[in-house]
PDB file of C-alpha atoms in Angstrom:
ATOM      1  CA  UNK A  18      42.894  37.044 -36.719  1.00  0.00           C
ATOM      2  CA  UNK A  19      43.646  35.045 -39.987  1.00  0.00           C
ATOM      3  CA  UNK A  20      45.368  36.165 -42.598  1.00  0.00           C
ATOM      4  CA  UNK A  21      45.647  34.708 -46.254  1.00  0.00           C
ATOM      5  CA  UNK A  22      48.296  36.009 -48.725  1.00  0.00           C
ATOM      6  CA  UNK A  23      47.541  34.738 -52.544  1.00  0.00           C
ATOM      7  CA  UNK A  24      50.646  36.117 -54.283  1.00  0.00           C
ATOM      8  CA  UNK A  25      52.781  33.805 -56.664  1.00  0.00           C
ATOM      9  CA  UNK A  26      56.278  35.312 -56.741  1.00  0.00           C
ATOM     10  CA  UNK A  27      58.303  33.690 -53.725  1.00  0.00           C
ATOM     11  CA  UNK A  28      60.175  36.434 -52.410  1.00  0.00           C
ATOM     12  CA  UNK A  29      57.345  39.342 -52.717  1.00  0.00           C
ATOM     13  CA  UNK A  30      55.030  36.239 -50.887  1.00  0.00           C
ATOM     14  CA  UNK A  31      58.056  35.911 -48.313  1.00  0.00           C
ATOM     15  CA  UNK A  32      58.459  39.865 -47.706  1.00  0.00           C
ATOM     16  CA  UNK A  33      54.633  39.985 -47.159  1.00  0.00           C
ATOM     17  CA  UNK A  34      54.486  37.702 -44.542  1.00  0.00           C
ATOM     18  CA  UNK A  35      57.262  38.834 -42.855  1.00  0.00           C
ATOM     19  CA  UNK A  36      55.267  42.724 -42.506  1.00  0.00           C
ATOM     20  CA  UNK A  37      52.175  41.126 -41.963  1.00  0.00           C
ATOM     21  CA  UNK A  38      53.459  39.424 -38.988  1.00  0.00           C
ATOM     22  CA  UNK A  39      55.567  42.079 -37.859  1.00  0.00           C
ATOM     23  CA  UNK A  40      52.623  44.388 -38.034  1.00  0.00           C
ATOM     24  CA  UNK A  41      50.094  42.113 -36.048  1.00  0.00           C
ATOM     25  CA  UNK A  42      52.307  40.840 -33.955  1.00  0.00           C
ATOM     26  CA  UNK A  43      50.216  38.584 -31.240  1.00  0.00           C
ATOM     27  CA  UNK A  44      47.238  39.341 -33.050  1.00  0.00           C
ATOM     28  CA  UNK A  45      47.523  37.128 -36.038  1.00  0.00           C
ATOM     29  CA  UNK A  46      46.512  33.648 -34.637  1.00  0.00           C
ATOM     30  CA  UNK A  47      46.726  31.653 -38.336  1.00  0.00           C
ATOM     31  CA  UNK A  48      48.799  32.903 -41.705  1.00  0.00           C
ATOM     32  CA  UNK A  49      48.054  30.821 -45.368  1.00  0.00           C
ATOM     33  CA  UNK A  50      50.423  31.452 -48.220  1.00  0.00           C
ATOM     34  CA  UNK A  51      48.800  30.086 -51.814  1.00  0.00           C
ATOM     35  CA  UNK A  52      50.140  31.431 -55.270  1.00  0.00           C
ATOM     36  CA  UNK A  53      46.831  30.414 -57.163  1.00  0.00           C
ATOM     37  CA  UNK A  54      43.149  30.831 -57.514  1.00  0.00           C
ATOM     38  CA  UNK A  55      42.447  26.849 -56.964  1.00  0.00           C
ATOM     39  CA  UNK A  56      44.512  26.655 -53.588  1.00  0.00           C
ATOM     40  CA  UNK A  57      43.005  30.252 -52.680  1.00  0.00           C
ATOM     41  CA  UNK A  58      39.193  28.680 -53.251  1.00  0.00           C
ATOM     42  CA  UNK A  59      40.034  25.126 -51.352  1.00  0.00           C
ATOM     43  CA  UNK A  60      41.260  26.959 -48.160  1.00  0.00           C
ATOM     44  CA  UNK A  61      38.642  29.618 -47.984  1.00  0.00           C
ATOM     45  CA  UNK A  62      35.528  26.529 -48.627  1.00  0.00           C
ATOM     46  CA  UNK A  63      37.434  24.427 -45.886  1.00  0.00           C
ATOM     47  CA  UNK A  64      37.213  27.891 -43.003  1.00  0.00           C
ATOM     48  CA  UNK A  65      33.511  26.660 -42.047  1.00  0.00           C
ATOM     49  CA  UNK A  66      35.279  24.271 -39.483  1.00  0.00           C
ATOM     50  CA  UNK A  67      38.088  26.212 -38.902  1.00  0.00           C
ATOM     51  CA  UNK A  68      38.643  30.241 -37.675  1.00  0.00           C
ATOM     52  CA  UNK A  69      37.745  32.244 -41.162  1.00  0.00           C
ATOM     53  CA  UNK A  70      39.890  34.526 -43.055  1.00  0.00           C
ATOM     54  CA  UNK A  71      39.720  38.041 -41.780  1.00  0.00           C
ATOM     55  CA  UNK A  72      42.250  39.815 -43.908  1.00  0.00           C
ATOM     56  CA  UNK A  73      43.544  39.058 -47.865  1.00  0.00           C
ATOM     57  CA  UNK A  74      46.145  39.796 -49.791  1.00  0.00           C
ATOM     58  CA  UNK A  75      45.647  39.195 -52.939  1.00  0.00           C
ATOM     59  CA  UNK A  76      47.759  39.514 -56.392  1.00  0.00           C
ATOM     60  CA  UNK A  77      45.954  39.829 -59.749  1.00  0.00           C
ATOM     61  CA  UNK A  78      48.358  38.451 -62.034  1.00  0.00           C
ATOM     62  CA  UNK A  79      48.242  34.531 -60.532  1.00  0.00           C
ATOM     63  CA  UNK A  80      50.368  32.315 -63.118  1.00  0.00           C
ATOM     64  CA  UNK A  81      48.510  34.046 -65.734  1.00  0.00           C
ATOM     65  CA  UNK A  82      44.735  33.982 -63.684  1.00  0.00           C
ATOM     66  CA  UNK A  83      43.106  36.628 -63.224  1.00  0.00           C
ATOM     67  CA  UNK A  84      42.561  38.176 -59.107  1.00  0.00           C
ATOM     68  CA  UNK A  85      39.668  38.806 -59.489  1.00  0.00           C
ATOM     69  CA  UNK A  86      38.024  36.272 -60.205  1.00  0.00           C
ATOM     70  CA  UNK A  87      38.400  35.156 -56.578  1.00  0.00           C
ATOM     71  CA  UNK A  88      36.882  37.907 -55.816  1.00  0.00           C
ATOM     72  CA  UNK A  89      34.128  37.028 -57.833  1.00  0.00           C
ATOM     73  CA  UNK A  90      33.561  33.576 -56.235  1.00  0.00           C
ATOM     74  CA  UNK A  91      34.253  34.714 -52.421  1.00  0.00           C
ATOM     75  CA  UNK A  92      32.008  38.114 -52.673  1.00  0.00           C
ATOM     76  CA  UNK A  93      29.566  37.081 -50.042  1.00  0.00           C
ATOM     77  CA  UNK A  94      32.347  35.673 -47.992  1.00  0.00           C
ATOM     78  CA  UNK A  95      33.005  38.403 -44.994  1.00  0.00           C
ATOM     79  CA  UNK A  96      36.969  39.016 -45.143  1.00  0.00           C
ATOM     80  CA  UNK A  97      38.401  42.437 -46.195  1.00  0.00           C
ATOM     81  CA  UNK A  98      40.850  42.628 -49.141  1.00  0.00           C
ATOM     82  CA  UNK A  99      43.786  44.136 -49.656  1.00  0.00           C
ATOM     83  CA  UNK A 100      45.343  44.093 -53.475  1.00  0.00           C
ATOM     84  CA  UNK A 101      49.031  44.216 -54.399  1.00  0.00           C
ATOM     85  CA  UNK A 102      49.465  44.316 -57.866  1.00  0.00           C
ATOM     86  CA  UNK A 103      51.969  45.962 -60.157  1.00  0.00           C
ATOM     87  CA  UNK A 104      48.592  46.643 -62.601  1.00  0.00           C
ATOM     88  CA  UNK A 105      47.726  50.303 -60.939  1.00  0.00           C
ATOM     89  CA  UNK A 106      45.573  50.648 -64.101  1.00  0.00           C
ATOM     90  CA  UNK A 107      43.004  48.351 -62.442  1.00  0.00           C
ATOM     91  CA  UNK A 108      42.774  49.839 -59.295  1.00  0.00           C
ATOM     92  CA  UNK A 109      39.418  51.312 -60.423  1.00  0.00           C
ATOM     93  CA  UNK A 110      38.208  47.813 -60.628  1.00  0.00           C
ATOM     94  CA  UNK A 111      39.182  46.786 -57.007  1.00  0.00           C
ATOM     95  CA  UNK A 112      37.367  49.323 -55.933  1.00  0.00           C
ATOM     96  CA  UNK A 113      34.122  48.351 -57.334  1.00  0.00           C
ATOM     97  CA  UNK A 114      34.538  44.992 -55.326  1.00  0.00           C
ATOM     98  CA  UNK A 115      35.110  46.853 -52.135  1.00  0.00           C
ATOM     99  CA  UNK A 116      38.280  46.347 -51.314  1.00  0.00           C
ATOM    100  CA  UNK A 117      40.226  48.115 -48.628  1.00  0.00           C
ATOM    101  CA  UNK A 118      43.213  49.328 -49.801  1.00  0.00           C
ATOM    102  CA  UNK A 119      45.142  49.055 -53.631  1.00  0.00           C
ATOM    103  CA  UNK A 120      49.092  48.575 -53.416  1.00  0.00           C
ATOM    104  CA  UNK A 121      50.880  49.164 -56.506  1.00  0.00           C
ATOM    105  CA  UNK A 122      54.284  47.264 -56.784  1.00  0.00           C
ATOM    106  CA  UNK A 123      56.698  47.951 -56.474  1.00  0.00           C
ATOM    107  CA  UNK A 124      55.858  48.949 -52.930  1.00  0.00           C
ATOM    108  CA  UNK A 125      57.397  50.376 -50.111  1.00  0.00           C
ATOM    109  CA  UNK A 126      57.486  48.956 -46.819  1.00  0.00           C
ATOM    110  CA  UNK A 127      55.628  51.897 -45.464  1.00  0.00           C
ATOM    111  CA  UNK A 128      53.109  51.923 -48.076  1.00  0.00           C
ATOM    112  CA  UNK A 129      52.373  48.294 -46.953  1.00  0.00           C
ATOM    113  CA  UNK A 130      51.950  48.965 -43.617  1.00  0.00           C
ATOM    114  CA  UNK A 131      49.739  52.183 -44.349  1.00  0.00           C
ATOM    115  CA  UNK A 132      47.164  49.868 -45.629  1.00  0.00           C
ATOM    116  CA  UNK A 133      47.550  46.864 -42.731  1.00  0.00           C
ATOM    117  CA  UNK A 134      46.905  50.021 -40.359  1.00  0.00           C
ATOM    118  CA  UNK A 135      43.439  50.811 -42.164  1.00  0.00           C
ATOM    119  CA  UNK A 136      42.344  47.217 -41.600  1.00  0.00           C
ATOM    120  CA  UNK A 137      43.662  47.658 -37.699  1.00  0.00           C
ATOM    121  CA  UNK A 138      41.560  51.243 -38.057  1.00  0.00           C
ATOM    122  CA  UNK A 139      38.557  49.870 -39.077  1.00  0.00           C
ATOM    123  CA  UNK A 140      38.590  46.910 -36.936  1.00  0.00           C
ATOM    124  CA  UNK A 141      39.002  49.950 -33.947  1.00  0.00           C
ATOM    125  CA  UNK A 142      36.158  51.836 -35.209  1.00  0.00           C
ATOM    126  CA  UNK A 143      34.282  48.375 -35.464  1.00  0.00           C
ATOM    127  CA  UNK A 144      34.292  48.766 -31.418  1.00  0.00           C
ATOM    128  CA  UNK A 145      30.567  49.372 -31.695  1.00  0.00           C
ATOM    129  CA  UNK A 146      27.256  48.271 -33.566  1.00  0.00           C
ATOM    130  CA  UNK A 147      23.647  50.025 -34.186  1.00  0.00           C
ATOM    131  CA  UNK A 148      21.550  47.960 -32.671  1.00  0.00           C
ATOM    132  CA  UNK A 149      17.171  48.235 -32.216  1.00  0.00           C
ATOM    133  CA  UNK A 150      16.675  47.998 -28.626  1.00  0.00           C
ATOM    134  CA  UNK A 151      12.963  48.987 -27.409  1.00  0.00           C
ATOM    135  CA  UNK A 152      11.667  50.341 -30.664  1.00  0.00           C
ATOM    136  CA  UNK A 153      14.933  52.875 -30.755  1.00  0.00           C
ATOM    137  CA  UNK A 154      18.190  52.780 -32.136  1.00  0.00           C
ATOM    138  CA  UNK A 155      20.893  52.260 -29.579  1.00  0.00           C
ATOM    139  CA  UNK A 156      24.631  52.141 -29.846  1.00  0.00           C
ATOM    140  CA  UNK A 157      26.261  49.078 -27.848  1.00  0.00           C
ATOM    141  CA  UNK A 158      29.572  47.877 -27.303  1.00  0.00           C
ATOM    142  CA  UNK A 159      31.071  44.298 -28.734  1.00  0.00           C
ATOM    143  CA  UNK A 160      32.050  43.885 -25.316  1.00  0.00           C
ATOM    144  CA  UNK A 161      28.334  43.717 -24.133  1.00  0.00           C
ATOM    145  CA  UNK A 162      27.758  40.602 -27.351  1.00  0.00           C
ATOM    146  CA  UNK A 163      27.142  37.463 -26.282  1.00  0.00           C
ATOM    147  CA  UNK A 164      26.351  35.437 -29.620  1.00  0.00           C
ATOM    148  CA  UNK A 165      24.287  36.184 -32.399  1.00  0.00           C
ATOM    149  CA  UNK A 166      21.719  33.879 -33.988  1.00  0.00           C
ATOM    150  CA  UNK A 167      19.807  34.371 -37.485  1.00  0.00           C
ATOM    151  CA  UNK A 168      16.354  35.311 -37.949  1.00  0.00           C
ATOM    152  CA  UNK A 169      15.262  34.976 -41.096  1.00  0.00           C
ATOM    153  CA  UNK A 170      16.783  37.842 -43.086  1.00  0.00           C
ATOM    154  CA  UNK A 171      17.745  39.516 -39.423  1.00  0.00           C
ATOM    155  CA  UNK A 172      20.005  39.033 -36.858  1.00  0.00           C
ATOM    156  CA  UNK A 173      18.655  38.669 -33.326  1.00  0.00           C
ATOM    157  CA  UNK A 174      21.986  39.598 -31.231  1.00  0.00           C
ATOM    158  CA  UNK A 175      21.811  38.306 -27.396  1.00  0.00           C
ATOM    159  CA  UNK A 176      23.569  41.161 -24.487  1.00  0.00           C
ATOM    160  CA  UNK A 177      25.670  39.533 -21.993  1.00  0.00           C
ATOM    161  CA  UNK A 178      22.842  41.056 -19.712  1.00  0.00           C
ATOM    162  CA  UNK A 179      20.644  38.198 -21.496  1.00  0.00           C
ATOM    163  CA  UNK A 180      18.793  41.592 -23.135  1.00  0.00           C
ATOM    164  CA  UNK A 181      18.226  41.053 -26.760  1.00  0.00           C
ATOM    165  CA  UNK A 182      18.251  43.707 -29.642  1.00  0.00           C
ATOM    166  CA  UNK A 183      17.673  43.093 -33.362  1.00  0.00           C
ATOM    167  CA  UNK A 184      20.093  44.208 -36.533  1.00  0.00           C
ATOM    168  CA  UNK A 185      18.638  45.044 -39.942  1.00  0.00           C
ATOM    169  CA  UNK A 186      21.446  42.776 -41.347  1.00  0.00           C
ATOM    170  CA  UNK A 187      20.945  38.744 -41.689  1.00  0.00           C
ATOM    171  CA  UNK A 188      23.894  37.057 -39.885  1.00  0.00           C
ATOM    172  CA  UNK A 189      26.391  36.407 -43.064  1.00  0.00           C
ATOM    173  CA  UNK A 190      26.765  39.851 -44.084  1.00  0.00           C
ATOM    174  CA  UNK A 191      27.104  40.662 -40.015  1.00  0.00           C
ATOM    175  CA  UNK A 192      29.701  38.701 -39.419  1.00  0.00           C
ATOM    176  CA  UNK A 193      31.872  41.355 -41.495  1.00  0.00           C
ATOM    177  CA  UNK A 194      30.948  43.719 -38.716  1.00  0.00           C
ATOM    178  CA  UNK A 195      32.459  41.532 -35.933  1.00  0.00           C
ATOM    179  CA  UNK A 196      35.596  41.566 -35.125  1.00  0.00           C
ATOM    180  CA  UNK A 197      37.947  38.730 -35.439  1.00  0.00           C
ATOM    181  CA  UNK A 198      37.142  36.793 -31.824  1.00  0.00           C
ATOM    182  CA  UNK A 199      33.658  36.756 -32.956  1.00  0.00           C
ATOM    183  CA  UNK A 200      33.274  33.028 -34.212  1.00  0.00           C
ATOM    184  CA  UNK A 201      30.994  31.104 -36.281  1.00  0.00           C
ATOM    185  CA  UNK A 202      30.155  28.362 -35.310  1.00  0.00           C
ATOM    186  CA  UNK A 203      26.894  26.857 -36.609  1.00  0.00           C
ATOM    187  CA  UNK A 204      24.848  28.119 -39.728  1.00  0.00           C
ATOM    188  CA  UNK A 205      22.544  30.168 -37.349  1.00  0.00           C
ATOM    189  CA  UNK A 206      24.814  30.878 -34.639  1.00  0.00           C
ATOM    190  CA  UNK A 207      28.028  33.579 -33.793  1.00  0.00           C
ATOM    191  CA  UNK A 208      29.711  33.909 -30.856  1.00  0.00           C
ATOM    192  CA  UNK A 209      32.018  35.883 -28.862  1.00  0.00           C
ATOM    193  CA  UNK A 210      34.987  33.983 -28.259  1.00  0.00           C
ATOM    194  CA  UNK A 211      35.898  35.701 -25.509  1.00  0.00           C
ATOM    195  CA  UNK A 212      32.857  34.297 -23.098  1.00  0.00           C
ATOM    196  CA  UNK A 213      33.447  31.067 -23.850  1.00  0.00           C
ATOM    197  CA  UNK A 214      32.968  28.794 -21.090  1.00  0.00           C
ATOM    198  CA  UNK A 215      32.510  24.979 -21.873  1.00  0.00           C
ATOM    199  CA  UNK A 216      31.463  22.445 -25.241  1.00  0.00           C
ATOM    200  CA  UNK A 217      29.005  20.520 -24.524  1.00  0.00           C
ATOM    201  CA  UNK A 218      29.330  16.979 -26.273  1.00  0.00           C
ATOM    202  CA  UNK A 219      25.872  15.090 -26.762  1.00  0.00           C
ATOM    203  CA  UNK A 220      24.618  12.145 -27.653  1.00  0.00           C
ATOM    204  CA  UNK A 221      24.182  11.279 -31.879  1.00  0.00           C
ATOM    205  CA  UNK A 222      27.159  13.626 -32.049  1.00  0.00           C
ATOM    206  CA  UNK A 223      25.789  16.938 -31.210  1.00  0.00           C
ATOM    207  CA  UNK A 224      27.097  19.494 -29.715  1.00  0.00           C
ATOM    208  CA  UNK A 225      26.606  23.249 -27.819  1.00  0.00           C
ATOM    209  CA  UNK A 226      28.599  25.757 -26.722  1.00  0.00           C
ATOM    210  CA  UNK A 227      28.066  27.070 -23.010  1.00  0.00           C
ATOM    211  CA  UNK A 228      29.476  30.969 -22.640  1.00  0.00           C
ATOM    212  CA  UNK A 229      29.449  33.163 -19.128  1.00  0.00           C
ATOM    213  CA  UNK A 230      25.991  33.453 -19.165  1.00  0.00           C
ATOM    214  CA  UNK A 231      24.439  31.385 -21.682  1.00  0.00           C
ATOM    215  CA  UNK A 232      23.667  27.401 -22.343  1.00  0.00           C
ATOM    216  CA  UNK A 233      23.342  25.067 -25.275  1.00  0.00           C
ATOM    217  CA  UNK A 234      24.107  26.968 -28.265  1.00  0.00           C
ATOM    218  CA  UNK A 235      24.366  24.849 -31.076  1.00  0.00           C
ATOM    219  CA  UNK A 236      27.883  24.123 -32.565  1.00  0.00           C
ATOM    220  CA  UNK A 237      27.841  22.124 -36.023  1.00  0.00           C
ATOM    221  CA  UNK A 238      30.181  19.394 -36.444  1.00  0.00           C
ATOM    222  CA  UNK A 239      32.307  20.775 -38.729  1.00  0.00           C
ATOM    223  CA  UNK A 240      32.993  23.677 -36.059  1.00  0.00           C
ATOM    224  CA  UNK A 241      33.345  21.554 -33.236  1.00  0.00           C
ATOM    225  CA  UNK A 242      37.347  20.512 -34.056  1.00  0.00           C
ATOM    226  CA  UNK A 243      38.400  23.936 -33.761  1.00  0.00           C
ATOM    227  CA  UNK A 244      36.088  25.287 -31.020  1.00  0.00           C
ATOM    228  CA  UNK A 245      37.888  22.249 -29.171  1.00  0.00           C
ATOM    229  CA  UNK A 246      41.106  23.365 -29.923  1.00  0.00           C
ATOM    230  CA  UNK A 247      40.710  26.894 -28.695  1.00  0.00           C
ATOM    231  CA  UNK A 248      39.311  25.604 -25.632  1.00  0.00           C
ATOM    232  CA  UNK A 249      42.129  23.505 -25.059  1.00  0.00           C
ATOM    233  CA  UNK A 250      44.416  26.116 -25.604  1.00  0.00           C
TER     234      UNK A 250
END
């Protein structure tokens, strides 16, 4: 998972990235500290071609700037937001953007890890999905996810079985479903990281992704330097 901490005192930014990692241990596979809006915005545009940000922590008193108004920018981006602020006032206000979890400074170290565990909860309960399968509604595993590819204002999700089932959600606003090994990795196109198989490289520089049981899925360019990378690894 990827975590990005926007906070702009040093040592509070320093103390939460020493829990964060502590609390995710071999889970967290990339960790960004920024302590303004403008870096916050620059990283989070540049995650097409990278792994995206799962998880935020997020001050609301940024050099003066305002928290939220990343929040504003980023709302249709799918990452889950935790805020730490020392303004409890405005906690009603997080709220209304959805976040997960408010943490009033000063903060304890338990308090912080209270609110890491509901992100680890609700990636747990995230296990499963509601899927139409043969005119019913069916519960299936991630497990049983191969990729996922957009249709229209649906998702059409693909089984590992090579079965395919359909989600009322398109794919943008699905992808905060998945958990974090699910990867994008073209503007129609999700996958399950943990089928991948082989990357295809094309002529005209195209490229598709091969899992354990499916061929050519398209990977977009930008995509393609990270999917390599995690292949490699």
């Amino acid at each position: 998972m990827n975590v990005l901490i926007l906070e702009d005192e040093p040592l509070i930014a320093q103390g939460l990235e020493r829990e964060v990692r502590a609390h995710f241990g071999a889970r967290l596979t990339a960790l960004a500290l920024h302590d303004n809006v403008p870096q916050a915005l620059a990283a989070l545009a540049q995650e097409q071609g990278q792994e995206q940000v799962h998880l935020l922590l997020l001050d609301l008193n940024l050099h003066g700037a305002d928290g939220y108004d990343l929040l504003r920018l980023v709302k249709k981006a799918p990452l889950q937001t935790i805020i730490i602020s020392a303004h409890a006032e405005r906690s009603i206000t997080a709220f209304e953007f959805g976040v997960l979890d408010f943490v009033a400074k000063p903060f304890s170290r338990e308090r912080l890890h209270k609110a890491l565990q509901r992100y680890t909860e609700r990636q747990t309960q995230a296990a499963s999905l509601a899927v139409k399968k043969r005119g019913a509604l069916e519960w299936i595993t991630m497990a049983e996810i191969d990729y996922v590819q957009a249709d229209g204002h649906y998702s059409n999700i693909v089984l590992r079985s090579g079965e395919q089932c359909f989600h009322d959600l398109p794919i943008d606003k699905l992808m905060a479903l998945l958990p974090p090994h699910f990867l994008r990795v073209h503007r129609s196109y999700i996958v399950n990281s943990l089928g991948f198989k082989r990357l295809q490289i094309g002529a005209g520089g195209k490229y598709a992704l091969d899992t354990q049981t499916s061929t050519g899925i398209p990977v977009s360019r930008s995509s393609y330097p990270a999917l390599k990378q995690r292949l490699l690894g």
